[in-house]
Short mmCIF file of C-alpha atoms and ligand atoms in Angstrom, two decimals:
data_model
loop_
_atom_site.label_atom_id
_atom_site.label_comp_id
_atom_site.label_asym_id
_atom_site.label_seq_id
_atom_site.Cartn_x
_atom_site.Cartn_y
_atom_site.Cartn_z
CA MET A 1235 50.51 -6.55 -38.93
CA THR A 1236 52.36 -3.43 -39.91
CA ASP A 1237 51.08 -1.43 -42.89
CA VAL A 1238 52.99 0.57 -45.41
CA ILE A 1239 51.06 3.74 -46.19
CA SER A 1240 51.97 5.93 -49.17
CA LEU A 1241 51.96 9.68 -49.70
CA SER A 1242 52.66 11.25 -53.07
CA ILE A 1243 55.16 13.89 -51.97
CA ALA A 1244 57.80 14.24 -54.68
CA SER A 1245 60.24 16.90 -53.46
CA TRP A 1246 62.10 17.41 -50.21
CA ASP A 1247 60.96 20.98 -49.67
CA GLN A 1248 57.36 20.62 -50.83
CA PRO A 1249 54.81 22.29 -48.54
CA CYS A 1250 52.30 19.77 -47.17
CA SER A 1251 48.56 20.26 -46.77
CA ALA A 1252 46.90 19.99 -43.35
CA ALA A 1253 45.30 16.74 -44.55
CA GLU A 1254 48.70 15.26 -45.46
CA GLN A 1255 50.16 16.34 -42.11
CA GLU A 1256 47.31 14.74 -40.20
CA TYR A 1257 47.51 11.55 -42.25
CA ALA A 1258 51.27 11.27 -41.77
CA LEU A 1259 51.08 11.88 -38.02
CA ARG A 1260 48.43 9.25 -37.43
CA ALA A 1261 50.06 6.68 -39.70
CA LEU A 1262 53.42 7.00 -37.95
CA GLU A 1263 52.12 7.09 -34.39
CA TRP A 1264 49.95 4.04 -34.99
CA GLY A 1265 52.93 2.07 -36.18
CA SER A 1266 52.79 2.22 -39.98
CA VAL A 1267 55.70 2.81 -42.29
CA LEU A 1268 55.12 6.02 -44.23
CA LEU A 1269 56.34 5.63 -47.81
CA PHE A 1270 57.00 8.29 -50.43
CA PRO A 1271 57.30 6.26 -53.64
CA GLN A 1272 58.30 9.32 -55.73
CA LEU A 1273 60.62 11.03 -53.29
CA ARG A 1274 64.07 10.47 -54.76
CA PHE A 1275 67.28 11.71 -53.19
CA SER A 1276 69.45 12.74 -56.13
CA ILE A 1277 73.07 11.74 -56.25
CA GLN A 1278 74.91 14.66 -57.85
CA ASP A 1279 77.66 14.70 -60.44
CA GLY A 1280 80.86 13.34 -58.99
CA GLU A 1281 79.11 11.63 -56.08
CA SER A 1282 78.48 8.34 -57.90
CA ARG A 1283 82.00 7.24 -57.09
CA LEU A 1284 80.92 7.17 -53.44
CA LEU A 1285 78.54 4.33 -54.30
CA SER A 1286 80.96 1.55 -53.44
CA PRO A 1287 81.07 -0.74 -50.40
CA THR A 1288 84.79 -0.02 -49.97
CA ILE A 1289 83.98 3.51 -48.79
CA ALA A 1290 82.87 1.96 -45.47
CA GLY A 1291 86.17 0.14 -44.99
CA GLU A 1292 85.61 -2.90 -42.80
CA GLY A 1293 82.31 -1.64 -41.38
CA LYS A 1294 78.79 -1.63 -42.76
CA ASN A 1295 77.93 2.08 -42.42
CA VAL A 1296 79.50 5.49 -42.44
CA SER A 1297 77.96 7.90 -39.96
CA LEU A 1298 77.95 11.66 -39.70
CA ASP A 1299 77.16 14.02 -36.87
CA PRO A 1300 75.33 16.68 -38.89
CA SER A 1301 75.80 19.39 -36.25
CA SER A 1302 79.60 19.15 -36.16
CA GLY A 1303 80.17 17.70 -39.66
CA THR A 1304 82.44 14.96 -38.33
CA SER A 1305 82.15 11.44 -39.73
CA ARG A 1306 82.99 7.95 -38.53
CA GLY A 1307 83.45 4.62 -40.26
CA SER A 1308 85.13 5.55 -43.53
CA ASP A 1309 88.80 5.24 -44.37
CA ALA A 1310 88.43 7.12 -47.68
CA ASP A 1311 91.04 9.77 -48.53
CA GLU A 1312 90.48 13.41 -47.63
CA ALA A 1313 88.97 14.43 -51.01
CA GLU A 1314 86.49 11.56 -51.05
CA LEU A 1315 85.64 12.09 -47.43
CA ARG A 1316 84.78 15.72 -48.13
CA LEU A 1317 82.46 14.63 -50.95
CA LEU A 1318 80.90 11.94 -48.78
CA ARG A 1319 80.29 14.32 -45.90
CA SER A 1320 78.71 16.87 -48.19
CA MET A 1321 76.34 14.26 -49.69
CA MET A 1322 75.36 13.06 -46.21
CA GLN A 1323 74.97 16.62 -44.96
CA ARG A 1324 72.64 17.35 -47.88
CA PHE A 1325 70.55 14.32 -46.91
CA ALA A 1326 70.53 15.45 -43.27
CA THR A 1327 69.22 18.88 -44.34
CA SER A 1328 66.69 17.41 -46.78
CA SER A 1329 65.28 15.06 -44.12
CA LYS A 1330 64.97 17.87 -41.65
CA THR A 1331 63.14 20.04 -44.20
CA LEU A 1332 60.79 17.16 -45.04
CA LEU A 1333 59.86 16.67 -41.37
CA HIS A 1334 59.53 20.43 -40.87
CA ASN A 1335 56.89 20.53 -43.64
CA LEU A 1336 55.22 17.22 -42.92
CA LEU A 1337 55.19 17.07 -39.11
CA PRO A 1338 54.98 20.64 -37.75
CA ARG A 1339 53.61 19.25 -34.48
CA TYR A 1340 57.03 17.69 -33.79
CA GLU A 1341 59.07 20.69 -34.90
CA ALA A 1342 59.97 22.09 -31.48
CA GLY A 1343 60.78 18.67 -30.03
CA LEU A 1344 62.75 16.92 -32.77
CA GLN A 1345 66.41 16.33 -32.03
CA GLN A 1346 68.48 15.51 -35.07
CA ALA A 1347 70.90 12.67 -34.31
CA ARG A 1348 73.31 10.87 -36.64
CA THR A 1349 73.08 10.46 -40.39
CA SER A 1350 74.20 7.17 -41.95
CA PHE A 1351 75.26 5.98 -45.38
CA ARG A 1352 74.77 2.23 -45.95
CA PRO A 1353 76.79 1.11 -48.97
CA VAL A 1354 77.15 -2.59 -48.12
CA GLU A 1355 74.78 -5.28 -49.46
CA ILE A 1356 72.70 -6.49 -46.52
CA ALA A 1357 72.28 -10.10 -47.72
CA GLY A 1358 75.17 -12.31 -46.70
CA ARG A 1359 76.75 -9.72 -44.39
CA SER A 1360 78.33 -11.50 -41.43
CA THR A 1361 77.51 -10.16 -37.98
CA SER A 1362 76.71 -11.42 -34.51
CA TRP A 1363 73.05 -12.33 -33.96
CA ARG A 1364 72.60 -9.23 -31.83
CA LYS A 1365 73.65 -6.95 -34.69
CA ASP A 1366 71.91 -9.02 -37.36
CA ASP A 1367 69.27 -6.68 -38.76
CA THR A 1368 67.87 -9.44 -41.02
CA ARG A 1369 66.07 -10.65 -37.89
CA LEU A 1370 62.83 -8.92 -36.89
CA HIS A 1371 63.42 -6.45 -34.08
CA VAL A 1372 62.53 -3.05 -32.68
CA ASP A 1373 65.42 -0.59 -32.51
CA SER A 1374 67.24 -0.09 -29.23
CA PHE A 1375 70.97 0.56 -28.98
CA PRO A 1376 73.20 -0.44 -26.06
CA SER A 1377 75.32 2.72 -26.10
CA SER A 1378 72.52 5.22 -26.84
CA PRO A 1379 69.79 5.17 -24.20
CA THR A 1380 66.77 7.33 -25.14
CA GLN A 1381 65.08 7.29 -21.70
CA GLY A 1382 61.72 6.98 -23.45
CA LYS A 1383 62.27 9.36 -26.34
CA ARG A 1384 61.11 8.06 -29.71
CA ILE A 1385 63.43 6.98 -32.53
CA LEU A 1386 62.13 8.38 -35.83
CA ARG A 1387 64.13 7.45 -38.93
CA VAL A 1388 64.08 8.64 -42.52
CA PHE A 1389 65.46 6.16 -45.08
CA THR A 1390 66.06 6.64 -48.78
CA ASN A 1391 67.14 4.03 -51.32
CA VAL A 1392 69.79 5.48 -53.67
CA ASN A 1393 70.72 2.22 -55.41
CA PRO A 1394 72.02 3.16 -58.89
CA HIS A 1395 71.13 -0.23 -60.43
CA GLY A 1396 67.43 -0.09 -59.54
CA GLN A 1397 67.73 -2.65 -56.73
CA SER A 1398 65.06 -2.47 -54.04
CA ARG A 1399 65.70 -2.56 -50.32
CA THR A 1400 63.60 -5.38 -48.94
CA TRP A 1401 62.26 -5.37 -45.41
CA ARG A 1402 60.10 -7.76 -43.47
CA LEU A 1403 57.55 -6.09 -41.19
CA GLY A 1404 56.21 -7.97 -38.21
CA GLU A 1405 53.63 -7.74 -35.43
CA SER A 1406 52.59 -4.64 -33.48
CA PHE A 1407 54.77 -3.32 -30.67
CA GLU A 1408 52.15 -4.31 -28.13
CA GLY A 1409 52.03 -7.83 -29.59
CA ALA A 1410 55.79 -8.27 -29.25
CA ALA A 1411 55.83 -6.67 -25.79
CA ARG A 1412 53.04 -8.93 -24.50
CA ARG A 1413 54.83 -11.96 -25.84
CA TYR A 1414 58.24 -11.31 -24.24
CA LEU A 1415 57.67 -9.00 -21.28
CA PRO A 1416 56.63 -11.68 -18.77
CA SER A 1417 60.00 -13.44 -19.16
CA LEU A 1418 62.30 -10.39 -19.21
CA PRO A 1419 64.47 -9.86 -16.13
CA SER A 1420 64.25 -6.53 -14.30
CA PRO A 1421 67.26 -4.21 -14.33
CA ILE A 1422 69.82 -4.83 -11.60
CA TRP A 1423 69.94 -1.90 -9.22
CA GLY A 1424 73.00 0.33 -9.73
CA THR A 1425 73.98 -1.11 -13.14
CA SER A 1426 72.89 1.95 -15.12
CA HIS A 1427 75.16 4.24 -13.09
CA VAL A 1428 78.13 1.91 -13.49
CA LEU A 1429 77.60 1.67 -17.28
CA ASN A 1430 77.40 5.43 -17.47
CA LEU A 1431 80.50 5.97 -15.32
CA LEU A 1432 82.45 3.48 -17.43
CA GLY A 1433 81.38 5.29 -20.61
CA VAL A 1434 79.59 2.21 -21.98
CA THR A 1435 76.45 4.33 -22.35
CA LYS A 1436 76.34 7.97 -23.46
CA SER A 1437 73.75 8.75 -20.80
CA ARG A 1438 71.92 6.85 -18.09
CA ARG A 1439 70.27 3.58 -19.17
CA SER A 1440 66.80 3.94 -17.68
CA PRO A 1441 64.50 1.00 -16.85
CA TYR A 1442 62.80 1.77 -20.17
CA ASP A 1443 66.10 1.37 -22.07
CA HIS A 1444 66.78 -1.83 -20.16
CA PHE A 1445 63.47 -3.38 -21.24
CA MET A 1446 63.78 -2.14 -24.83
CA LEU A 1447 67.24 -3.69 -25.16
CA GLN A 1448 65.99 -6.95 -23.73
CA LEU A 1449 63.05 -6.92 -26.12
CA HIS A 1450 65.35 -6.22 -29.08
CA ASP A 1451 67.62 -9.10 -28.06
CA ARG A 1452 64.87 -11.59 -27.30
CA MET A 1453 63.14 -10.99 -30.61
CA LYS A 1454 66.38 -11.49 -32.53
CA ALA A 1455 67.42 -14.54 -30.52
CA ASP A 1456 64.10 -16.35 -30.95
CA LEU A 1457 64.64 -18.51 -34.03
CA ALA A 1458 61.13 -19.98 -33.85
CA TYR A 1459 59.53 -16.52 -33.70
CA GLN A 1460 61.39 -15.15 -36.70
CA PRO A 1461 59.71 -17.21 -39.45
CA GLU A 1462 56.44 -17.86 -37.61
CA VAL A 1463 55.18 -14.48 -36.47
CA ALA A 1464 52.64 -12.77 -38.77
CA GLN A 1465 54.65 -10.69 -41.20
CA SER A 1466 54.77 -9.13 -44.63
CA VAL A 1467 57.58 -8.36 -47.07
CA HIS A 1468 57.99 -4.93 -48.59
CA ASP A 1469 60.31 -3.86 -51.40
CA PHE A 1470 61.33 -0.23 -51.05
CA HIS A 1471 62.29 0.55 -54.59
CA SER A 1472 65.24 2.59 -55.63
CA GLY A 1473 64.27 6.27 -55.72
CA SER A 1474 61.83 5.98 -52.81
CA THR A 1475 61.94 7.30 -49.25
CA TRP A 1476 60.22 6.05 -46.10
CA ILE A 1477 59.81 7.18 -42.49
CA VAL A 1478 59.28 4.94 -39.51
CA PHE A 1479 59.25 5.00 -35.72
CA SER A 1480 61.78 2.17 -35.61
CA ASP A 1481 61.51 1.73 -31.82
CA GLN A 1482 57.90 0.66 -32.39
CA VAL A 1483 57.74 -1.06 -35.77
CA SER A 1484 59.07 -4.66 -35.95
CA HIS A 1485 61.38 -4.64 -38.95
CA ALA A 1486 64.10 -6.70 -40.58
CA ALA A 1487 66.22 -5.54 -43.52
CA MET A 1488 66.77 -8.53 -45.82
CA THR A 1489 68.45 -7.32 -49.01
CA GLY A 1490 69.54 -4.04 -50.52
CA GLN A 1491 72.57 -1.85 -51.00
CA TYR A 1492 73.08 1.93 -50.89
CA ALA A 1493 70.73 3.74 -48.58
CA LEU A 1494 70.93 6.92 -46.56
CA GLU A 1495 69.29 7.21 -43.16
CA GLN A 1496 68.69 10.06 -40.75
CA THR A 1497 67.75 9.47 -37.09
CA PHE A 1498 65.72 11.90 -34.99
CA HIS A 1499 64.74 11.63 -31.34
CA LEU A 1500 61.43 12.94 -30.08
CA PRO A 1501 60.25 13.37 -26.48
CA ILE A 1502 56.84 11.73 -26.26
CA ASP A 1503 55.10 14.91 -25.06
CA TYR A 1504 55.18 16.11 -28.65
CA MET A 1505 53.15 13.17 -29.91
CA LEU A 1506 49.50 13.57 -30.80
CA ASP A 1507 48.76 10.35 -28.90
CA SER A 1508 51.55 9.43 -26.51
CA SER A 1509 49.60 6.35 -25.34
CA GLN A 1510 51.05 4.68 -28.46
CA ALA A 1511 54.66 5.34 -27.40
CA PRO A 1512 56.62 2.18 -26.47
CA LEU A 1513 57.30 3.81 -23.08
CA ARG A 1514 53.59 4.13 -22.32
CA ILE A 1515 52.78 0.64 -23.66
CA LEU A 1516 55.50 -0.95 -21.49
CA GLU A 1517 54.39 1.05 -18.46
CA ARG A 1518 50.81 -0.06 -18.99
CA LEU A 1519 51.79 -3.73 -19.35
CA LEU A 1520 54.18 -3.70 -16.40
CA GLY A 1521 51.98 -1.55 -14.19
CA ARG A 1522 54.83 0.78 -13.20
CA GLU A 1523 56.49 4.01 -14.30
CA MET A 1524 59.71 3.55 -16.18
CA THR A 1525 61.60 6.82 -16.56
C1 SIN B 2649 67.59 -1.66 -39.36
O1 SIN B 2649 67.32 -0.62 -38.75
O2 SIN B 2649 67.32 -2.72 -38.83
C2 SIN B 2649 68.28 -1.63 -40.72
C3 SIN B 2649 67.46 -0.97 -41.74
C4 SIN B 2649 68.15 -0.82 -43.09
O3 SIN B 2649 69.36 -0.61 -43.13
O4 SIN B 2649 67.44 -0.88 -44.11
FE1 FE B 2650 66.62 -1.75 -36.94
#
Protein backbone atom coordinates (compact mmCIF):
# COMPACT_ATOMS: atom_id res chain seq x y z
CA MET A 1 0.00 0.00 0.00
CA THR A 2 1.07 3.55 -0.62
CA ASP A 3 2.93 5.39 2.16
CA VAL A 4 2.86 9.02 3.07
CA ILE A 5 6.36 10.13 4.00
CA SER A 6 7.00 13.46 5.73
CA LEU A 7 9.78 16.01 5.45
CA SER A 8 10.00 19.02 7.74
CA ILE A 9 10.62 21.69 5.12
CA ALA A 10 8.81 24.86 6.18
CA SER A 11 9.50 27.44 3.48
CA TRP A 12 9.23 27.39 -0.29
CA ASP A 13 12.76 28.62 -0.93
CA GLN A 14 14.55 26.68 1.79
CA PRO A 15 17.79 25.02 0.64
CA CYS A 16 17.66 21.24 1.11
CA SER A 17 20.44 18.99 2.38
CA ALA A 18 21.82 16.16 0.23
CA ALA A 19 20.15 13.72 2.65
CA GLU A 20 16.75 15.39 2.17
CA GLN A 21 17.19 15.38 -1.61
CA GLU A 22 18.05 11.69 -1.65
CA TYR A 23 15.17 10.83 0.67
CA ALA A 24 12.67 12.79 -1.42
CA LEU A 25 13.85 11.28 -4.70
CA ARG A 26 13.60 7.71 -3.47
CA ALA A 27 10.26 8.23 -1.75
CA LEU A 28 8.67 9.71 -4.87
CA GLU A 29 10.12 7.26 -7.38
CA TRP A 30 9.05 4.30 -5.25
CA GLY A 31 5.49 5.54 -5.20
CA SER A 32 5.10 7.34 -1.88
CA VAL A 33 3.36 10.62 -1.32
CA LEU A 34 5.86 13.16 -0.01
CA LEU A 35 4.24 15.38 2.61
CA PHE A 36 5.44 18.67 4.05
CA PRO A 37 3.20 19.13 7.09
CA GLN A 38 4.58 22.64 7.84
CA LEU A 39 4.82 24.00 4.32
CA ARG A 40 1.99 26.52 4.13
CA PHE A 41 1.17 28.56 1.05
CA SER A 42 0.13 31.96 2.40
CA ILE A 43 -2.92 33.68 1.04
CA GLN A 44 -2.10 37.39 1.01
CA ASP A 45 -4.20 40.38 1.98
CA GLY A 46 -7.01 40.86 -0.47
CA GLU A 47 -6.77 37.33 -1.86
CA SER A 48 -9.16 35.78 0.67
CA ARG A 49 -12.09 36.93 -1.43
CA LEU A 50 -10.88 34.48 -4.09
CA LEU A 51 -11.70 31.63 -1.69
CA SER A 52 -15.20 31.04 -2.99
CA PRO A 53 -16.54 28.26 -5.22
CA THR A 54 -18.25 30.84 -7.45
CA ILE A 55 -14.86 31.95 -8.79
CA ALA A 56 -14.82 28.72 -10.86
CA GLY A 57 -18.21 29.45 -12.43
CA GLU A 58 -19.83 26.19 -13.46
CA GLY A 59 -16.58 24.21 -13.43
CA LYS A 60 -14.58 22.66 -10.62
CA ASN A 61 -11.16 24.23 -11.25
CA VAL A 62 -9.54 27.33 -12.64
CA SER A 63 -6.35 26.67 -14.55
CA LEU A 64 -3.43 28.86 -15.52
CA ASP A 65 -0.69 28.48 -18.08
CA PRO A 66 2.17 29.92 -16.01
CA SER A 67 4.35 30.62 -19.06
CA SER A 68 1.80 32.83 -20.82
CA GLY A 69 -0.21 33.95 -17.77
CA THR A 70 -3.52 33.06 -19.42
CA SER A 71 -6.24 31.39 -17.38
CA ARG A 72 -9.24 29.19 -18.11
CA GLY A 73 -12.34 28.26 -16.17
CA SER A 74 -13.21 31.43 -14.29
CA ASP A 75 -15.88 33.95 -15.17
CA ALA A 76 -14.73 36.45 -12.51
CA ASP A 77 -14.47 40.12 -13.49
CA GLU A 78 -11.20 41.58 -14.74
CA ALA A 79 -10.01 42.86 -11.32
CA GLU A 80 -10.65 39.55 -9.58
CA LEU A 81 -9.15 37.63 -12.44
CA ARG A 82 -5.95 39.65 -12.14
CA LEU A 83 -5.77 38.86 -8.42
CA LEU A 84 -6.50 35.19 -9.06
CA ARG A 85 -3.85 34.91 -11.75
CA SER A 86 -1.28 36.56 -9.54
CA MET A 87 -2.02 34.18 -6.64
CA MET A 88 -1.77 31.18 -8.97
CA GLN A 89 1.39 32.53 -10.58
CA ARG A 90 2.94 32.89 -7.12
CA PHE A 91 2.10 29.25 -6.41
CA ALA A 92 3.55 28.21 -9.77
CA THR A 93 6.82 30.00 -8.93
CA SER A 94 6.90 28.66 -5.36
CA SER A 95 6.40 25.06 -6.55
CA LYS A 96 9.14 25.43 -9.11
CA THR A 97 11.53 26.82 -6.49
CA LEU A 98 10.68 23.97 -4.12
CA LEU A 99 11.47 21.34 -6.77
CA HIS A 100 14.62 23.21 -7.79
CA ASN A 101 15.92 22.93 -4.21
CA LEU A 102 14.56 19.49 -3.41
CA LEU A 103 15.06 17.58 -6.67
CA PRO A 104 18.13 19.00 -8.46
CA ARG A 105 18.44 15.73 -10.39
CA TYR A 106 15.21 16.60 -12.24
CA GLU A 107 16.05 20.26 -12.81
CA ALA A 108 17.09 20.06 -16.47
CA GLY A 109 14.20 17.78 -17.42
CA LEU A 110 11.20 19.24 -15.60
CA GLN A 111 8.57 20.83 -17.80
CA GLN A 112 6.17 23.07 -15.95
CA ALA A 113 2.61 22.48 -17.16
CA ARG A 114 -0.65 24.00 -15.89
CA THR A 115 -1.41 25.38 -12.45
CA SER A 116 -4.86 24.80 -10.96
CA PHE A 117 -6.98 26.36 -8.24
CA ARG A 118 -9.62 24.01 -6.78
CA PRO A 119 -12.21 26.03 -4.86
CA VAL A 120 -15.13 23.57 -5.04
CA GLU A 121 -15.91 21.06 -2.25
CA ILE A 122 -15.06 17.61 -3.61
CA ALA A 123 -17.74 15.69 -1.67
CA GLY A 124 -21.08 15.67 -3.44
CA ARG A 125 -19.73 17.16 -6.67
CA SER A 126 -21.62 15.66 -9.61
CA THR A 127 -19.53 14.33 -12.49
CA SER A 128 -19.45 11.41 -14.88
CA TRP A 129 -17.76 8.29 -13.50
CA ARG A 130 -14.78 8.91 -15.75
CA LYS A 131 -14.14 12.32 -14.21
CA ASP A 132 -15.05 11.21 -10.69
CA ASP A 133 -11.83 11.65 -8.72
CA THR A 134 -13.42 10.15 -5.58
CA ARG A 135 -12.72 6.78 -7.22
CA LEU A 136 -9.21 5.33 -6.95
CA HIS A 137 -7.25 5.89 -10.14
CA VAL A 138 -3.88 6.77 -11.62
CA ASP A 139 -3.79 10.02 -13.58
CA SER A 140 -4.03 9.92 -17.36
CA PHE A 141 -5.83 12.55 -19.41
CA PRO A 142 -7.53 11.96 -22.77
CA SER A 143 -6.46 15.25 -24.32
CA SER A 144 -2.92 15.39 -22.90
CA PRO A 145 -0.83 12.38 -23.92
CA THR A 146 2.57 12.25 -22.15
CA GLN A 147 4.14 9.54 -24.35
CA GLY A 148 5.74 8.05 -21.23
CA LYS A 149 6.75 11.23 -19.45
CA ARG A 150 5.95 11.30 -15.74
CA ILE A 151 3.23 13.44 -14.15
CA LEU A 152 4.59 15.04 -10.98
CA ARG A 153 2.14 17.19 -9.02
CA VAL A 154 2.52 19.60 -6.12
CA PHE A 155 -0.64 20.16 -4.04
CA THR A 156 -1.24 22.58 -1.20
CA ASN A 157 -4.31 22.86 1.01
CA VAL A 158 -5.23 26.53 1.55
CA ASN A 159 -8.57 25.94 3.28
CA PRO A 160 -9.22 28.99 5.51
CA HIS A 161 -11.49 27.07 7.92
CA GLY A 162 -8.93 24.40 8.82
CA GLN A 163 -10.63 21.69 6.76
CA SER A 164 -8.39 18.84 5.61
CA ARG A 165 -8.27 17.42 2.11
CA THR A 166 -8.89 13.71 2.44
CA TRP A 167 -7.48 11.20 -0.01
CA ARG A 168 -7.65 7.45 -0.23
CA LEU A 169 -4.42 5.79 -1.36
CA GLY A 170 -4.53 2.38 -2.96
CA GLU A 171 -2.31 -0.42 -4.23
CA SER A 172 1.01 -0.10 -6.06
CA PHE A 173 1.10 0.76 -9.75
CA GLU A 174 2.38 -2.70 -10.56
CA GLY A 175 -0.46 -4.26 -8.54
CA ALA A 176 -3.09 -2.31 -10.47
CA ALA A 177 -1.35 -2.95 -13.80
CA ARG A 178 -1.12 -6.71 -13.20
CA ARG A 179 -4.78 -6.81 -12.26
CA TYR A 180 -6.16 -5.02 -15.34
CA LEU A 181 -3.58 -5.36 -18.09
CA PRO A 182 -4.57 -8.85 -19.26
CA SER A 183 -8.09 -7.62 -20.11
CA LEU A 184 -7.22 -4.28 -21.73
CA PRO A 185 -7.69 -4.05 -25.51
CA SER A 186 -4.72 -3.00 -27.64
CA PRO A 187 -4.84 0.34 -29.46
CA ILE A 188 -6.49 0.27 -32.87
CA TRP A 189 -3.95 1.03 -35.58
CA GLY A 190 -4.25 4.56 -36.98
CA THR A 191 -6.50 5.92 -34.19
CA SER A 192 -3.80 8.05 -32.57
CA HIS A 193 -3.15 9.92 -35.83
CA VAL A 194 -6.86 10.56 -36.38
CA LEU A 195 -7.30 11.86 -32.80
CA ASN A 196 -4.34 14.14 -33.29
CA LEU A 197 -5.53 15.41 -36.69
CA LEU A 198 -8.99 16.11 -35.26
CA GLY A 199 -7.44 18.06 -32.38
CA VAL A 200 -8.88 15.68 -29.75
CA THR A 201 -5.36 15.18 -28.41
CA LYS A 202 -2.68 17.88 -28.12
CA SER A 203 -0.04 15.47 -29.40
CA ARG A 204 0.08 11.86 -30.52
CA ARG A 205 -1.55 9.32 -28.19
CA SER A 206 1.14 6.65 -27.96
CA PRO A 207 0.46 3.00 -27.04
CA TYR A 208 1.60 3.98 -23.53
CA ASP A 209 -1.07 6.71 -23.33
CA HIS A 210 -3.65 4.26 -24.66
CA PHE A 211 -2.91 1.73 -21.90
CA MET A 212 -2.73 4.40 -19.17
CA LEU A 213 -6.14 5.78 -20.17
CA GLN A 214 -7.61 2.30 -20.19
CA LEU A 215 -6.13 1.60 -16.78
CA HIS A 216 -7.50 4.89 -15.40
CA ASP A 217 -10.96 4.06 -16.75
CA ARG A 218 -11.02 0.44 -15.66
CA MET A 219 -9.99 1.28 -12.12
CA LYS A 220 -12.71 3.93 -11.84
CA ALA A 221 -15.38 1.75 -13.46
CA ASP A 222 -14.74 -1.25 -11.21
CA LEU A 223 -17.20 -0.78 -8.36
CA ALA A 224 -16.10 -3.98 -6.61
CA TYR A 225 -12.44 -2.94 -6.70
CA GLN A 226 -13.03 0.51 -5.22
CA PRO A 227 -13.97 -0.52 -1.66
CA GLU A 228 -12.13 -3.84 -1.62
CA VAL A 229 -8.58 -3.10 -2.71
CA ALA A 230 -6.05 -2.56 0.11
CA GLN A 231 -6.11 1.14 0.89
CA SER A 232 -5.54 3.80 3.50
CA VAL A 233 -7.09 7.19 4.17
CA HIS A 234 -4.98 10.29 4.61
CA ASP A 235 -6.05 13.74 5.78
CA PHE A 236 -3.86 16.45 4.29
CA HIS A 237 -4.43 19.22 6.76
CA SER A 238 -4.89 22.82 5.91
CA GLY A 239 -1.49 24.52 5.70
CA SER A 240 0.27 21.42 4.36
CA THR A 241 1.78 20.62 0.96
CA TRP A 242 2.39 17.27 -0.74
CA ILE A 243 4.08 16.00 -3.90
CA VAL A 244 3.17 12.87 -5.80
CA PHE A 245 3.84 11.09 -9.08
CA SER A 246 0.11 10.89 -9.77
CA ASP A 247 0.54 8.66 -12.85
CA GLN A 248 1.90 6.00 -10.49
CA VAL A 249 0.15 6.44 -7.14
CA SER A 250 -3.45 5.15 -6.89
CA HIS A 251 -5.36 8.03 -5.35
CA ALA A 252 -8.90 9.25 -4.77
CA ALA A 253 -9.80 12.69 -3.42
CA MET A 254 -12.79 12.29 -1.10
CA THR A 255 -13.42 15.60 0.66
CA GLY A 256 -11.84 19.02 0.82
CA GLN A 257 -12.14 22.51 -0.59
CA TYR A 258 -9.57 25.11 -1.66
CA ALA A 259 -6.35 23.64 -2.95
CA LEU A 260 -3.73 24.77 -5.42
CA GLU A 261 -1.94 22.30 -7.67
CA GLN A 262 0.99 22.54 -10.05
CA THR A 263 1.70 19.85 -12.67
CA PHE A 264 5.16 19.07 -14.04
CA HIS A 265 6.15 16.56 -16.70
CA LEU A 266 9.42 14.68 -16.53
CA PRO A 267 11.05 12.50 -19.20
CA ILE A 268 11.97 9.24 -17.50
CA ASP A 269 15.68 9.53 -18.37
CA TYR A 270 15.98 12.02 -15.54
CA MET A 271 14.81 9.52 -12.93
CA LEU A 272 17.27 7.90 -10.57
CA ASP A 273 15.58 4.55 -11.24
CA SER A 274 13.50 4.61 -14.41
CA SER A 275 12.55 0.94 -13.92
CA GLN A 276 9.88 2.30 -11.55
CA ALA A 277 8.28 4.47 -14.25
CA PRO A 278 4.80 3.32 -15.33
CA LEU A 279 6.14 3.14 -18.90
CA ARG A 280 8.83 0.64 -17.92
CA ILE A 281 6.47 -1.37 -15.70
CA LEU A 282 3.89 -1.67 -18.51
CA GLU A 283 6.59 -2.57 -21.03
CA ARG A 284 7.90 -5.26 -18.70
CA LEU A 285 4.44 -6.73 -18.11
CA LEU A 286 3.43 -6.61 -21.78
CA GLY A 287 6.79 -7.71 -23.10
CA ARG A 288 6.94 -4.95 -25.73
CA GLU A 289 8.18 -1.40 -26.17
CA MET A 290 5.52 1.23 -25.93
CA THR A 291 6.77 4.62 -27.11
C1 LIG B 1 -7.04 13.97 -8.42
O1 LIG B 1 -5.99 14.16 -9.04
O2 LIG B 1 -7.60 12.90 -8.56
C2 LIG B 1 -7.67 15.07 -7.57
C3 LIG B 1 -6.81 15.44 -6.44
C4 LIG B 1 -7.34 16.61 -5.62
O3 LIG B 1 -7.95 17.52 -6.18
O4 LIG B 1 -7.10 16.61 -4.40
FE1 LIG C 1 -6.12 12.16 -10.06
